[in-house]
Amino acid sequence: MSATAGRAVVAEWTKIRSVRSTAWTLLLALVLSVGLGYALGRTFRDISGLSREQQEAFDPLYPTFYSLMLGQLALVAFAVLVVSSEYTSGTIRASLAAVPWRGRFYGAKVLAGTLVAAAAALVTVTATFYAAQAGLGPRAVSLGGDRVVFAAVGACFYLTLICVIAMGVAAMLRSSALSLAILLPLLFLGSQGLGNVPKVKTVTQYLPDQAGMVLMHLTGPADDPRFGPEYGQWGAVGILVLWTAAALVGGYLVLRRRDA
Amino acid sequence: MPVWPIHFRRHGDDFRGLTTIGPVLSVGRVIEVCELSKRYGPTVAVDGLSFTVRPGQVTGFLGPNGAGKSTTMRMILDLDRPSGGQVLIDGVRYRDLSEPLRHVGSLLEAKAVHGGRSAYHHLLWLAQTNGIPGARVRKVLDLVGLEGVARRRAGGFSLGMTQRLGLAAALLGDPPVLLLDEPLNGLDPEGIQWLRNLLRDLAREGRTVLLSSHLMSEMALSAEHLVVIARGRLLADTTVSDFIEANSSSYVRVVTPEPERMRDVLTAAGIRLTDGPDGSLHAYGAGAVRIGELASADDLTVHEVSTQSASLEEAFMSLTGDVLDYRTEGGQR
């Protein structure tokens, strides 16, 4: 990375840390995920009320990471604001006058936002994991073994990429309200079960949040065609990467073409 | 990174120890606008505009609202893509300047600041993009008189304070070229005086200063050179005094109890006359002395003989009037 590009990243980091919305959205993501994670863990501590079949199929990872589907909404709000506040405040002109190469400006902004999102995701996922295990008590799993570690890493990966997607979408739409109005229902409805409605599922299973749920083991028993999508965990990684690439390219094309 | 000499300069109270972070340029930069055009669909905002802004003086960029001033300034900064033509700053496109804030400082719209960010942090990130030392942020905050509110959120600033913050941002890189779009808006009379002096001092150091306004009266006091546009076209590119002379017809106002006789005498001497609104006569093509002599030679009673010169505002109106009329009739925009 050239010195100029490095400076642009540092400047974007200054922008991110110098507005209050950053702290508020990231804190909200943490509180929602940890709080709901603990509550869900408590709920599943005693599963004697469930049928024998359900008890056998019970996966402690389900209550562990489910709360992230709520917490992600605050993370997405953070990511949208990183980009769209340039347009709502008019700062974009000062930004592009200071860094006239739009690719460099965009890359620096997305990189700084992604690093912050990744750090926030790591903290949120770790805290949520331990909060949920505290709630689960005797049914808790330890952060070891391929399956659990893969799910935790997958959760960090998903939360980071959903933020990158949000930044790309915000760069395309150049409006906080419009970006959130599209992203939040998409993520919320998806996780509320659109992915399990038979006809709709053939399409919605490829939405990014569905891929994220596969990564975090939130789609029900493995290999059960009634629930989860038709792809596995590596398929989910691929789907997320494709969505991210599409959003980033779309955002760049709009930024490059439009007058500031 | 080269170590530039630091100059502490004092230009009276108006120039509170602005330190330069680059070399002081004895010769500033030239802005060349060449055949610049901007169309939005069928609407032409800027139409084949060419002019040159030279260093060492304040150049006023004047035109009525909607004339294309802001669009032109955005194209100079590569923010808007021209439909045709180009802008060169010392022979280079803006986007090809390395560390552009050290070459060109700009103030576009004042409210281009995130309301949740402090003045200090707004300037800090700008400085970081161009490798400008952090100490310079404090210097420009001092210079524009915002040192006391540096940590306050810019959203709570008055329009005048926001303008000062925008100026601080423009001066951050100690640039040889300054582009200021309506910078006097929102400043109190004291602030306007301060900014005029500051810009004059900066120009005197050899910098290139382009200052836009839709108010002619501002330009009369702020600028030495004028670039006048209307409907995206160049109307004049001249000094302020030449502009007034060329576009104002000064006349002699004559008040007399015997207007009919006076009219005969002056017309016979080849002086063109029109009727003033208050019953006075307006005489063109002769000075007050000659008119006084003619009147006294014929024993005419005269109550007033005074030279009237059109103000800059009137000159501006007379120049842009045709263009504005055409716009109204054409029903465009």
Coordinates of C-alpha atoms in Angstrom, one line a residue, chain A residues 4 7-8 10-11 14-20 85 89-91 93-102 256-260, chain B residues 38 40 74 78-81 94-96 99-101 106 108-109 111-114 116-117 121 124-126 128-131 153:
Chain A
T4 CA -0.9 8.1 0.0
R7 CA -2.9 8.2 4.8
A8 CA -6.4 7.9 3.3
V10 CA -5.9 6.7 8.6
A11 CA -8.1 9.7 7.7
T14 CA -10.3 9.4 12.2
K15 CA -13.8 10.0 10.6
I16 CA -15.2 6.8 12.0
R17 CA -13.9 7.3 15.6
S18 CA -14.9 11.0 15.7
V19 CA -18.6 10.6 15.4
R20 CA -20.8 9.3 18.2
S85 CA -23.0 10.2 6.2
S89 CA -23.6 15.8 5.6
G90 CA -22.1 17.0 2.3
T91 CA -18.6 15.9 3.4
R93 CA -17.0 17.0 -1.6
A94 CA -14.3 17.8 0.9
S95 CA -13.3 14.1 0.9
L96 CA -13.0 13.9 -2.9
A97 CA -11.2 17.3 -3.0
A98 CA -8.7 15.9 -0.5
V99 CA -8.5 12.4 -2.2
P100 CA -9.5 13.0 -5.9
W101 CA -8.8 9.5 -6.9
R102 CA -12.2 7.9 -6.3
R256 CA -16.8 6.7 -10.1
R257 CA -19.5 7.8 -12.5
R258 CA -21.6 10.3 -10.5
D259 CA -20.9 13.9 -9.9
A260 CA -20.1 14.5 -6.3
Chain B
K38 CA -21.5 21.0 -18.4
Y40 CA -27.5 18.1 -17.4
R74 CA -16.8 21.9 -8.8
D78 CA -12.7 17.4 -10.5
L79 CA -15.8 16.8 -8.4
D80 CA -18.1 17.1 -11.4
R81 CA -17.2 15.7 -14.7
Y94 CA -6.6 18.6 -10.3
R95 CA -6.7 14.9 -9.9
D96 CA -3.1 14.6 -10.9
E99 CA -1.3 16.1 -2.2
P100 CA -4.0 18.4 -3.7
L101 CA -4.7 20.3 -0.5
S106 CA -11.4 25.2 -1.5
L108 CA -17.6 25.1 -1.5
E109 CA -20.9 25.0 0.4
K111 CA -22.5 23.0 5.4
A112 CA -20.2 20.3 4.0
V113 CA -19.2 19.3 7.6
H114 CA -20.6 16.3 9.5
G116 CA -21.6 15.3 14.8
R117 CA -17.9 15.8 14.3
H121 CA -11.5 16.3 14.0
L124 CA -7.6 16.5 11.4
W125 CA -8.9 13.9 8.9
L126 CA -8.5 16.4 6.1
Q128 CA -4.2 13.3 7.4
T129 CA -5.3 12.7 3.8
N130 CA -2.5 15.0 2.5
G131 CA 0.2 14.4 5.1
R153 CA -19.6 19.5 17.5

